[in-house]
CSV table of C-alpha atoms in Angstrom, one decimal:
chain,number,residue,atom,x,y,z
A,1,UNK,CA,124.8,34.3,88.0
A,2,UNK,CA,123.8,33.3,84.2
A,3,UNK,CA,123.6,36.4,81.3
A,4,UNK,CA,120.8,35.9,79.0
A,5,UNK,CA,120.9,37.9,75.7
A,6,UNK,CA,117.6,38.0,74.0
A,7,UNK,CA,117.5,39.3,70.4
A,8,UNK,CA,115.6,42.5,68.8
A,9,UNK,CA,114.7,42.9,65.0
A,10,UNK,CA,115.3,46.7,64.4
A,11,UNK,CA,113.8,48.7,61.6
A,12,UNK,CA,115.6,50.9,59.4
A,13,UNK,CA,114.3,53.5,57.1
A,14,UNK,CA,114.3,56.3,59.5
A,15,UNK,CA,118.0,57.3,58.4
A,16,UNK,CA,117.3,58.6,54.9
A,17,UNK,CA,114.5,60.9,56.5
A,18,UNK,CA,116.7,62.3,59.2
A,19,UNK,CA,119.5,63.2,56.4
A,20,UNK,CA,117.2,64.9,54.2
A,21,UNK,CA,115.1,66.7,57.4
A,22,UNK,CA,118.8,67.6,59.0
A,23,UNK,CA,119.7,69.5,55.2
A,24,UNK,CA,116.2,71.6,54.7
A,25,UNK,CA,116.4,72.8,58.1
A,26,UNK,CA,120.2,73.8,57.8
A,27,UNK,CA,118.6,75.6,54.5
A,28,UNK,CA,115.9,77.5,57.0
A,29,UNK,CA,118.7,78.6,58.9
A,30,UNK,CA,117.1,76.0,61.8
A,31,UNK,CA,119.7,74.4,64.0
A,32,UNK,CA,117.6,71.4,66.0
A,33,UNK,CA,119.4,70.1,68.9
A,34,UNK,CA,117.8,66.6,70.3
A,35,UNK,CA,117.8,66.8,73.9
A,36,UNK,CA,117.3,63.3,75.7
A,37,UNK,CA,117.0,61.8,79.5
A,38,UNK,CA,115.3,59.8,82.1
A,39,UNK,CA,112.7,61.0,82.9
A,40,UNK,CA,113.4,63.9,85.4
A,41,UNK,CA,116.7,64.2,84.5
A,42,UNK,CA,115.6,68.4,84.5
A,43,UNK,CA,115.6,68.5,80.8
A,44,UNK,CA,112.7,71.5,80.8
A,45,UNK,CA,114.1,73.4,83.4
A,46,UNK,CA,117.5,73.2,81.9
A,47,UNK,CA,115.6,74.4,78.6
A,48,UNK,CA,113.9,76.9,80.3
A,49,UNK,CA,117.1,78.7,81.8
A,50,UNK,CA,118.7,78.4,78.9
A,51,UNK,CA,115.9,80.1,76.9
A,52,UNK,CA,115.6,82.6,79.3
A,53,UNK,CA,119.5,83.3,79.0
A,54,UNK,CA,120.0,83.5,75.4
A,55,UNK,CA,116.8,85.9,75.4
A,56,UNK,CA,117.8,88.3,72.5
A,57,UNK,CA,121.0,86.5,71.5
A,58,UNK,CA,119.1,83.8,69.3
A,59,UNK,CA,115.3,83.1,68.8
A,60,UNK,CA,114.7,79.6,70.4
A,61,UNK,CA,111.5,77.1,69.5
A,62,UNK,CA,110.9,74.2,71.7
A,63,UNK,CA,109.2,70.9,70.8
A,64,UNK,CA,108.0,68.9,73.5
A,65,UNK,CA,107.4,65.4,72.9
A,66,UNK,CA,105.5,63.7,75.6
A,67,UNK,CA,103.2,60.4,75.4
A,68,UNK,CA,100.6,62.5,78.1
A,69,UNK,CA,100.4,65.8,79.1
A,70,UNK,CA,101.3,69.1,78.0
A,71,UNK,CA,103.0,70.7,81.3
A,72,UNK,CA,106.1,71.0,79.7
A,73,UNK,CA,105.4,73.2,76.4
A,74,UNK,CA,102.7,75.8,79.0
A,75,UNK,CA,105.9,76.1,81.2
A,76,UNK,CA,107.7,77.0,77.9
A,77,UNK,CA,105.3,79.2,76.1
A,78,UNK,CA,105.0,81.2,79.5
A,79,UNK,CA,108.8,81.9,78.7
A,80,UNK,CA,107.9,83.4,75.3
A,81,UNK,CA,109.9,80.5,73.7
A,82,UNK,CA,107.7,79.5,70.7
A,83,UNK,CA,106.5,75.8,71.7
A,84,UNK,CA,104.6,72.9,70.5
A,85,UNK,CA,103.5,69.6,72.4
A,86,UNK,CA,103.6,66.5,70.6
A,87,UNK,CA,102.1,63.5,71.7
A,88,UNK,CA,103.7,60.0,70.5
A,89,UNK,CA,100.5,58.0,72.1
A,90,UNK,CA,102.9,55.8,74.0
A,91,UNK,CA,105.6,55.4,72.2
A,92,UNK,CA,109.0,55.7,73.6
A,93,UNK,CA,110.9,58.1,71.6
A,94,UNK,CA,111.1,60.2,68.4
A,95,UNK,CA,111.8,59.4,65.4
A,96,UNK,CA,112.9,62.0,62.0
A,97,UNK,CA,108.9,62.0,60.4
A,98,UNK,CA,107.5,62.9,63.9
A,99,UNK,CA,110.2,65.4,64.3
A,100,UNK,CA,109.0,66.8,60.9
A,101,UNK,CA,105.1,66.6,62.0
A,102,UNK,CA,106.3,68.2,65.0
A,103,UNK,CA,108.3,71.3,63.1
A,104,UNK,CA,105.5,71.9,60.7
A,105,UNK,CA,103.0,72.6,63.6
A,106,UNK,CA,105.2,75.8,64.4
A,107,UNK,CA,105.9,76.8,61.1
A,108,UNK,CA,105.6,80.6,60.4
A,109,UNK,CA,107.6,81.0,63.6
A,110,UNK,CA,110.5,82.5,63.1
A,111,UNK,CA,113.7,80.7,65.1
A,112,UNK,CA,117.4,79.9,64.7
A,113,UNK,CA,117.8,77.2,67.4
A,114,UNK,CA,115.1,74.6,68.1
A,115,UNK,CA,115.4,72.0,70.9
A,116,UNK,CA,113.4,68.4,70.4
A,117,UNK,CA,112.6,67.4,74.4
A,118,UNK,CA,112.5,64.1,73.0
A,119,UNK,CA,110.8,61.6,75.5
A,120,UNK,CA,112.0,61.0,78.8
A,121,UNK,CA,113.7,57.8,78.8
A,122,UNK,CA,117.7,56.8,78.0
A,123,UNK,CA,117.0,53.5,75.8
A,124,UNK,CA,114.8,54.0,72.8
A,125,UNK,CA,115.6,57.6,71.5
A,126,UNK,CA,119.2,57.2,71.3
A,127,UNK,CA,118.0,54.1,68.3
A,128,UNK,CA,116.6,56.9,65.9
A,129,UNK,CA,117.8,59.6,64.0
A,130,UNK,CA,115.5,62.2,64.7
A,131,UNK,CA,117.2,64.8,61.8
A,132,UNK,CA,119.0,67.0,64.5
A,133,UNK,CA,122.3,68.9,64.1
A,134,UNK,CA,123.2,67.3,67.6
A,135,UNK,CA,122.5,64.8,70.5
A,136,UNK,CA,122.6,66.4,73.8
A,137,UNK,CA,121.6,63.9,76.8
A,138,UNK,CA,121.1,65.1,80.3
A,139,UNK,CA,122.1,62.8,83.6
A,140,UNK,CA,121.2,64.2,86.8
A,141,UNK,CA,123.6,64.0,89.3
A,142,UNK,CA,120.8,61.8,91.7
A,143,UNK,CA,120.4,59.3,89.4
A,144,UNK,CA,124.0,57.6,89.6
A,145,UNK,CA,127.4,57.6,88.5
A,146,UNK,CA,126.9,54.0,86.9
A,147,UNK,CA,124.6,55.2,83.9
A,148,UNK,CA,127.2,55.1,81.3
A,149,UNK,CA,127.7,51.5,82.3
A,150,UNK,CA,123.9,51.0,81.4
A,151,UNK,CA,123.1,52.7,79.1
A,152,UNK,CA,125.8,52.7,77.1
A,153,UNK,CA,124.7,53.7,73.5
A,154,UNK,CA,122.8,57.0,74.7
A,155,UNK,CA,126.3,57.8,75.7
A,156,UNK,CA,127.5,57.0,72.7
A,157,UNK,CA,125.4,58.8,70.3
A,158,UNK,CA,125.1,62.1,71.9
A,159,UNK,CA,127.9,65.0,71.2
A,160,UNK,CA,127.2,66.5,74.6
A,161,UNK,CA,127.0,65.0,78.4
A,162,UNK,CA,124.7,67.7,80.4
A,163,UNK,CA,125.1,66.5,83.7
A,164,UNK,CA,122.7,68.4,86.1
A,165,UNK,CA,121.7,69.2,89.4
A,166,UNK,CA,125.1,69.5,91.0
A,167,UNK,CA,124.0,71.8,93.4
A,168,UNK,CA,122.6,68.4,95.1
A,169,UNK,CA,125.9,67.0,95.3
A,170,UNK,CA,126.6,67.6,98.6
A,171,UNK,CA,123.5,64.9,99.0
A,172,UNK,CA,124.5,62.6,97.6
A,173,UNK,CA,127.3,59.6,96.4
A,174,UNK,CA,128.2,60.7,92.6
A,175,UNK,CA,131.5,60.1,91.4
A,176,UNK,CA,131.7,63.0,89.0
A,177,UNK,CA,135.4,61.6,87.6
A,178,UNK,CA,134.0,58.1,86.7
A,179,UNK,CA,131.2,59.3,84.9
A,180,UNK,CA,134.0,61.6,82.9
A,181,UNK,CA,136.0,58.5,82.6
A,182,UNK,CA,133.5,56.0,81.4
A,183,UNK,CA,131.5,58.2,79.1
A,184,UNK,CA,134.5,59.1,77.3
A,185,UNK,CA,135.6,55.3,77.2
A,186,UNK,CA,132.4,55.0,75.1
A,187,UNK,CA,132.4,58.6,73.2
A,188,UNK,CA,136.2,60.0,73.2
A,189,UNK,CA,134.6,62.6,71.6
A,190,UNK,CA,131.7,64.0,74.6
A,191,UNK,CA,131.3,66.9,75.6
A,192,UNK,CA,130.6,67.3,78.8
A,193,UNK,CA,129.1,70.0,80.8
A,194,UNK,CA,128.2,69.7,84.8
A,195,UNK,CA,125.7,72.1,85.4
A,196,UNK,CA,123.1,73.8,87.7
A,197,UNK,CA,120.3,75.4,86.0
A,198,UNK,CA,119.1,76.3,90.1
A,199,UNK,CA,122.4,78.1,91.2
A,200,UNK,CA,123.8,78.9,87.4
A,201,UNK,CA,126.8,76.7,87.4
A,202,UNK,CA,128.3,76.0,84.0
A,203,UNK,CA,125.7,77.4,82.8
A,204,UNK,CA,127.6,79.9,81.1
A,205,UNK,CA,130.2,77.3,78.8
A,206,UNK,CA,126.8,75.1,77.9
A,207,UNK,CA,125.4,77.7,76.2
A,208,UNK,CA,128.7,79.0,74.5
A,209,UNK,CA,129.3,75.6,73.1
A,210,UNK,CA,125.8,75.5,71.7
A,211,UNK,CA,126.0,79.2,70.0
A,212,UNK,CA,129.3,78.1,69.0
A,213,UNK,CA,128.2,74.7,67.2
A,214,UNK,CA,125.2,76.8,65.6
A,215,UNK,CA,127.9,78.8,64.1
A,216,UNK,CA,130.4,76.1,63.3
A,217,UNK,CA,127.3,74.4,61.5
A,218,UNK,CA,126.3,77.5,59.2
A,219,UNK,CA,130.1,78.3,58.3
A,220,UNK,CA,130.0,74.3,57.4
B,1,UNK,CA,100.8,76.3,71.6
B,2,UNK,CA,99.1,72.9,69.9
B,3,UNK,CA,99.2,69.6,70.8
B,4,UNK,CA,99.6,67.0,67.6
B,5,UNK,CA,98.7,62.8,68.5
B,6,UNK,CA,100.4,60.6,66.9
B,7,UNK,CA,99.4,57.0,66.5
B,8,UNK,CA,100.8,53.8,67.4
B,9,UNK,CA,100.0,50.1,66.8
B,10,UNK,CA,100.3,47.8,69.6
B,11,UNK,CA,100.6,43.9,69.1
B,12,UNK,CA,98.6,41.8,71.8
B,13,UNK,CA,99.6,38.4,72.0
B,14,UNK,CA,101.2,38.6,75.4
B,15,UNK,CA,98.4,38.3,77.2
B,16,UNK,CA,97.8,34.6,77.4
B,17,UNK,CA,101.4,33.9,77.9
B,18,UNK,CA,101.6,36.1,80.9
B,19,UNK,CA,98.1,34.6,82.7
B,20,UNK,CA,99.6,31.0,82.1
B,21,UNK,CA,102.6,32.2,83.4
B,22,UNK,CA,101.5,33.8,86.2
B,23,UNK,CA,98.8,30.5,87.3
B,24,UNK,CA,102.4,28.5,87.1
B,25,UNK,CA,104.4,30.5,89.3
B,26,UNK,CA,101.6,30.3,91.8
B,27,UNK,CA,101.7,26.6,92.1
B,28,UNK,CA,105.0,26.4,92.1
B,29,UNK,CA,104.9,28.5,95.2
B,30,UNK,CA,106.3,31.3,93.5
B,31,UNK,CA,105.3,34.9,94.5
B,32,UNK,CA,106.3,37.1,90.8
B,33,UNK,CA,106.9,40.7,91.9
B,34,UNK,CA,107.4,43.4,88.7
B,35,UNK,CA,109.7,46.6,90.0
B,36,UNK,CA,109.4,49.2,87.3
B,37,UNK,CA,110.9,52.7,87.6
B,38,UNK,CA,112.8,55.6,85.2
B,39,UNK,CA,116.6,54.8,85.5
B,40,UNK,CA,118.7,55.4,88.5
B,41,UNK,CA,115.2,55.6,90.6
B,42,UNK,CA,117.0,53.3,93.1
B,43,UNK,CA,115.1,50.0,92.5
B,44,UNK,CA,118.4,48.2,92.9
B,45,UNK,CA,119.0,50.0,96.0
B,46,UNK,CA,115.3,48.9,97.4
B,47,UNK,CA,115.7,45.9,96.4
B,48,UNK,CA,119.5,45.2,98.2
B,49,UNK,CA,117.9,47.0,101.6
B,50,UNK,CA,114.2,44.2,101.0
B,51,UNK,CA,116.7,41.3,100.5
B,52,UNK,CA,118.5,42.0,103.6
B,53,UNK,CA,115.3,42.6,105.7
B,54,UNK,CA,113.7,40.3,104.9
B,55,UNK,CA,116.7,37.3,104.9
B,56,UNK,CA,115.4,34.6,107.2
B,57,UNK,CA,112.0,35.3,106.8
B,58,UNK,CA,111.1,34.3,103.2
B,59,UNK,CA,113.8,33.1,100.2
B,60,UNK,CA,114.1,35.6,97.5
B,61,UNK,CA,115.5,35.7,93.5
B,62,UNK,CA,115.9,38.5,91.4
B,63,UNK,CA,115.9,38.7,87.7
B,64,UNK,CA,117.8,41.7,86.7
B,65,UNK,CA,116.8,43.0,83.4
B,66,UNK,CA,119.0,45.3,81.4
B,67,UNK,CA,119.8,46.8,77.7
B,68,UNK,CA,123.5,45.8,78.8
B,69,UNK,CA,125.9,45.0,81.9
B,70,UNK,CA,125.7,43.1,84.9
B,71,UNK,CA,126.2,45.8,87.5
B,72,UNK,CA,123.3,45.0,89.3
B,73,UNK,CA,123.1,41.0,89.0
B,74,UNK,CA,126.5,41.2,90.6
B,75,UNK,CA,125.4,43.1,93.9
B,76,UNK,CA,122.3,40.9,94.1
B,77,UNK,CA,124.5,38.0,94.3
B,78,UNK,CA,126.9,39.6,96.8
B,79,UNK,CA,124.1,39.8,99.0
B,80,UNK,CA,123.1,36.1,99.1
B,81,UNK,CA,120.2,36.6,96.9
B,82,UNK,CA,119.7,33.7,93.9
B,83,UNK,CA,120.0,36.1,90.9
B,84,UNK,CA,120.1,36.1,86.9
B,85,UNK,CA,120.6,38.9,84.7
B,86,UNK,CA,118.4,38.9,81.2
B,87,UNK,CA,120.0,41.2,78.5
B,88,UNK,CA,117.0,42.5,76.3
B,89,UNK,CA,119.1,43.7,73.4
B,90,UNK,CA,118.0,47.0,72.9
B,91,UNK,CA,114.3,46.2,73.3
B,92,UNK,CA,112.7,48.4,76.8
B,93,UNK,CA,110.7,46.5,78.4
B,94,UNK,CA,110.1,42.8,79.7
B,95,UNK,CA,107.3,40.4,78.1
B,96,UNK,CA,106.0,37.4,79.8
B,97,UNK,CA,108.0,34.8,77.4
B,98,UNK,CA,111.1,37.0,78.6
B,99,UNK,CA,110.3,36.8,82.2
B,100,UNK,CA,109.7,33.2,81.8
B,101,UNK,CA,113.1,32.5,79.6
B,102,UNK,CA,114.6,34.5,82.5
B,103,UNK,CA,113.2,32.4,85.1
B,104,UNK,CA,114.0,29.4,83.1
B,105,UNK,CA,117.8,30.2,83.7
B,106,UNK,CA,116.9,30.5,87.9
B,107,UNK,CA,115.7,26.8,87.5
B,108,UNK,CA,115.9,24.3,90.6
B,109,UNK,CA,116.9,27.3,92.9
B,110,UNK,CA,114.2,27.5,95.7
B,111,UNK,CA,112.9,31.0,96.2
B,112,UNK,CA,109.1,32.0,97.0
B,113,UNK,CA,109.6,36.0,96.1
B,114,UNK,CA,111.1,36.4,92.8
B,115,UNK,CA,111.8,40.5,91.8
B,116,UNK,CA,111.6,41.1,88.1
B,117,UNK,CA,114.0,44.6,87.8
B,118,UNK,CA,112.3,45.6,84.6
B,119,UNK,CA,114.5,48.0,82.0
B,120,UNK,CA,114.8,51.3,84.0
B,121,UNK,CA,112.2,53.3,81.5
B,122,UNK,CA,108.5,54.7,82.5
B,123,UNK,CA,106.8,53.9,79.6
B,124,UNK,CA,107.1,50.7,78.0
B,125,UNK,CA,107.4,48.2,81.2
B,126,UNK,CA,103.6,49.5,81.7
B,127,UNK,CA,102.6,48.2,78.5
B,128,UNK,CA,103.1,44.2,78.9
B,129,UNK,CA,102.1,41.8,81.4
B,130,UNK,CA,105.2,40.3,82.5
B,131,UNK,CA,103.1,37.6,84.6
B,132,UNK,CA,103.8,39.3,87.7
B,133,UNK,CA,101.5,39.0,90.4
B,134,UNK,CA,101.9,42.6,91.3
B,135,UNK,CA,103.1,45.1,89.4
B,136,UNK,CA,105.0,48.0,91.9
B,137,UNK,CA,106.6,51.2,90.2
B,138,UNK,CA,108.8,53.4,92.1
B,139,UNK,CA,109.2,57.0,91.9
B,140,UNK,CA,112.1,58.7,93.4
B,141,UNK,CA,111.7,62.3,94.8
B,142,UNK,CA,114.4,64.0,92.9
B,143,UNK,CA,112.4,62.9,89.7
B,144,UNK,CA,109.6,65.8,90.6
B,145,UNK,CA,105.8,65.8,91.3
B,146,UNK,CA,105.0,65.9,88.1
B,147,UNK,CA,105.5,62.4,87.1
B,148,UNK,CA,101.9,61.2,87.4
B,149,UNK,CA,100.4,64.0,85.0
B,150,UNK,CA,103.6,62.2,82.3
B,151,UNK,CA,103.3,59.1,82.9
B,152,UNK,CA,99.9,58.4,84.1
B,153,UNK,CA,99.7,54.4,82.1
B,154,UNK,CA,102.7,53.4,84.6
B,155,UNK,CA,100.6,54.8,87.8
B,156,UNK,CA,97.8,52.7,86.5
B,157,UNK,CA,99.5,49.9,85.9
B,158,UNK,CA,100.5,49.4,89.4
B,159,UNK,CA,99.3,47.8,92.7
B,160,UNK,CA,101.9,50.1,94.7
B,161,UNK,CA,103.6,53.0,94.4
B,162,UNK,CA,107.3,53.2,96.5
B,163,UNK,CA,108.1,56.8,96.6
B,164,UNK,CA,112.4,56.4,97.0
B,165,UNK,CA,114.8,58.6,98.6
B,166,UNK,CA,112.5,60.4,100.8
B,167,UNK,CA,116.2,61.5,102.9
B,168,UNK,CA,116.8,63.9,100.2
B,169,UNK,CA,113.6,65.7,100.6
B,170,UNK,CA,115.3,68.8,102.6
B,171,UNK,CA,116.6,69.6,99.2
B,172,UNK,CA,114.7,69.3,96.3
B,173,UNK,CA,111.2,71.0,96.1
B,174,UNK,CA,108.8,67.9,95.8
B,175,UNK,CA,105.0,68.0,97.2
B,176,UNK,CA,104.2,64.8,98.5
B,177,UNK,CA,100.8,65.2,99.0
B,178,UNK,CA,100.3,66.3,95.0
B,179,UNK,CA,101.6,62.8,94.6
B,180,UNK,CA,99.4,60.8,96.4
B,181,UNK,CA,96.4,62.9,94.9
B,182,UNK,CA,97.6,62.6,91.4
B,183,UNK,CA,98.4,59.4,91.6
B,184,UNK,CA,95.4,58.0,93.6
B,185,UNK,CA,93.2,60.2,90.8
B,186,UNK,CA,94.7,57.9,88.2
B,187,UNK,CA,94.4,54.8,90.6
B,188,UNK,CA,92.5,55.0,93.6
B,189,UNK,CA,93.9,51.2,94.9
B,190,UNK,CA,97.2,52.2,94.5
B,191,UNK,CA,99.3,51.5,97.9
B,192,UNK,CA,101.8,54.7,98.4
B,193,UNK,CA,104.9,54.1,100.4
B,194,UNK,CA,107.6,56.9,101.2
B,195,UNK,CA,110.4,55.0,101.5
B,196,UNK,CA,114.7,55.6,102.7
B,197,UNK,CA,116.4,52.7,101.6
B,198,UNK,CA,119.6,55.0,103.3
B,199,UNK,CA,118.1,55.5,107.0
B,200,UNK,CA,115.2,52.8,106.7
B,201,UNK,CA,112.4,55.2,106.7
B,202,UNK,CA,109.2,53.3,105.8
B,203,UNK,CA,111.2,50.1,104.5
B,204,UNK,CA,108.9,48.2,107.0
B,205,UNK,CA,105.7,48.9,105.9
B,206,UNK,CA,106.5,48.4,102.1
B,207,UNK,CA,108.2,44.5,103.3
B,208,UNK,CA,104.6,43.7,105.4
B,209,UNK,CA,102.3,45.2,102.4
B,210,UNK,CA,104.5,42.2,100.3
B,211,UNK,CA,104.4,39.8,102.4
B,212,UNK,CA,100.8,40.0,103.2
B,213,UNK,CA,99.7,40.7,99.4
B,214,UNK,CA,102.1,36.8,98.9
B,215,UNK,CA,99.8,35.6,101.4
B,216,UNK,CA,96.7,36.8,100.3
B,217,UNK,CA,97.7,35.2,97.0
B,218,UNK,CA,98.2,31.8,98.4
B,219,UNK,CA,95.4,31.6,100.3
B,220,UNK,CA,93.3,32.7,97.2
């Protein structure tokens, strides 16, 4: 069993963008949390419980970024969340000037936390800046206990490990403590939140930690 | 609610490396299968069940691709099956000069069904010809209906469709039938296949679809 290691060129210019779109929203008063997956990993119906929880708390605006389809932001606008749809005609994640061109199609609205639903997939979005306060990534409890071993720099760049659907653990083989272990092997510094937007489980401390990094942000 | 495009530019190039590819394979006896899927969809899982079905009856190699570790190379080999695992670096998806540096490194074992485990993503994989002679994307039932209205390039891409984890339908809400519409909508030759790798539901008629389409091929 050989290992081949092929080789990428990466482009970088994206950074100076996401610093200066992170600062002008802090100015608004707009914390944006990037919120990235597989795809259904449950990232919209976590959204949508947790917009539906922290109704009159804080005003929430969702951007949905999807290369087909607009499902996602209906679902959301039907929840009186302010939502746009954003179509990245194929490509695989989101970077800080389609962020922007995203933002500026719900300006006027007025909201204190936005969430980016960047595109579903656990590779490409976790290469860009996308100006966002904070990384939150979602692994569903179905898809394995291995991720972290695959996808390592997802892990690695996100300041909070949503792990949902664990109502359907009974179903099936998850091993809740490796994950724990080897996704703070990558990221000492993850957060990480088991959760059940179905049954409510740890619902509650997700959405206190999010209030409470808005807050820790604007004190900043 | 508005919906903003964004544009991309794609490079085409890959084309004529993947047809001479492909027309190489197929002298040497080689039947190139493409498995695409979002991450922790199962395709390893299939793929472990197919190899041990199907041992005696026709030699198989899998080329495990992957952003990083060797997980899945490792339990190929444990099960008898000639494998190599191709690192991609970052990049999401397989090309044809990939596939074919990855078969390079497979050299002088004799196998007439090679498996190509693209990068676990939805998106990209569907973009390139790999030089596969049959491109088959699997979709497992925790995922959601919804995929094809996403992901809709992927569902046309492919020659079958292997719906995974169909044991776990008791507990998630997933409507079957919306699949096979929305998918057939997008491609009405695409073969659909409810499949258990767990209890062997449907494994069967997904291993004599391959091994009929291999022999449709050589006889061609």
């Amino acid at each position: 069993m050989k290992v081949i290691e092929l080789k990428m060129t990466v482009t970088d210019s994206n950074d100076r963008d996401a610093e200066a779109l992170r600062r002008e929203l802090s100015e608004r008063g707009i914390f944006l949390v990037n919120l990235m997956s597989a795809p259904g990993s449950g990232k919209t119906t976590l959204l949508a419980r947790t917009v539906k929880d922290l109704a009159g708390t804080v005003s929430i605006g969702v951007l949905e970024a999807d290369i087909a389809s607009d499902v996602d932001a209906v679902r959301m606008a039907e929840l009186g969340a302010e939502s746009v749809q954003v179509h990245t005609d194929g490509m695989c994640h989101m970077d800080a000037g389609m962020t922007r061109a995203g933002l500026e199609g719900m300006e006027g609205a007025g909201f204190e936390i936005a969430f980016l639903e960047n595109v579903g997939n656990l590779i490409c979005p976790a290469e860009f800046d996308t100006g966002a306060h904070r990384n939150v990534m979602l692994l569903s409890l179905p898809e394995g206990d291995d991720k972290p071993l695959k996808y390592p720099l997802m892990f690695q760049r996100s300041d909070a490990l949503v792990i949902t659907k664990m109502d359907a653990a009974p179903y099936f083989d998850f091993d809740l403590e490796a994950v724990k272990r080897r996704a703070s092997a990558l990221n000492p510094n993850i957060r990480i939140f088991p959760v059940s937007a179905k049954t409510g489980e740890g619902m509650a401390e997700w959405e206190a930690w999010l209030l409470s990094e808005r807050e820790n942000d604007r004190n900043a």
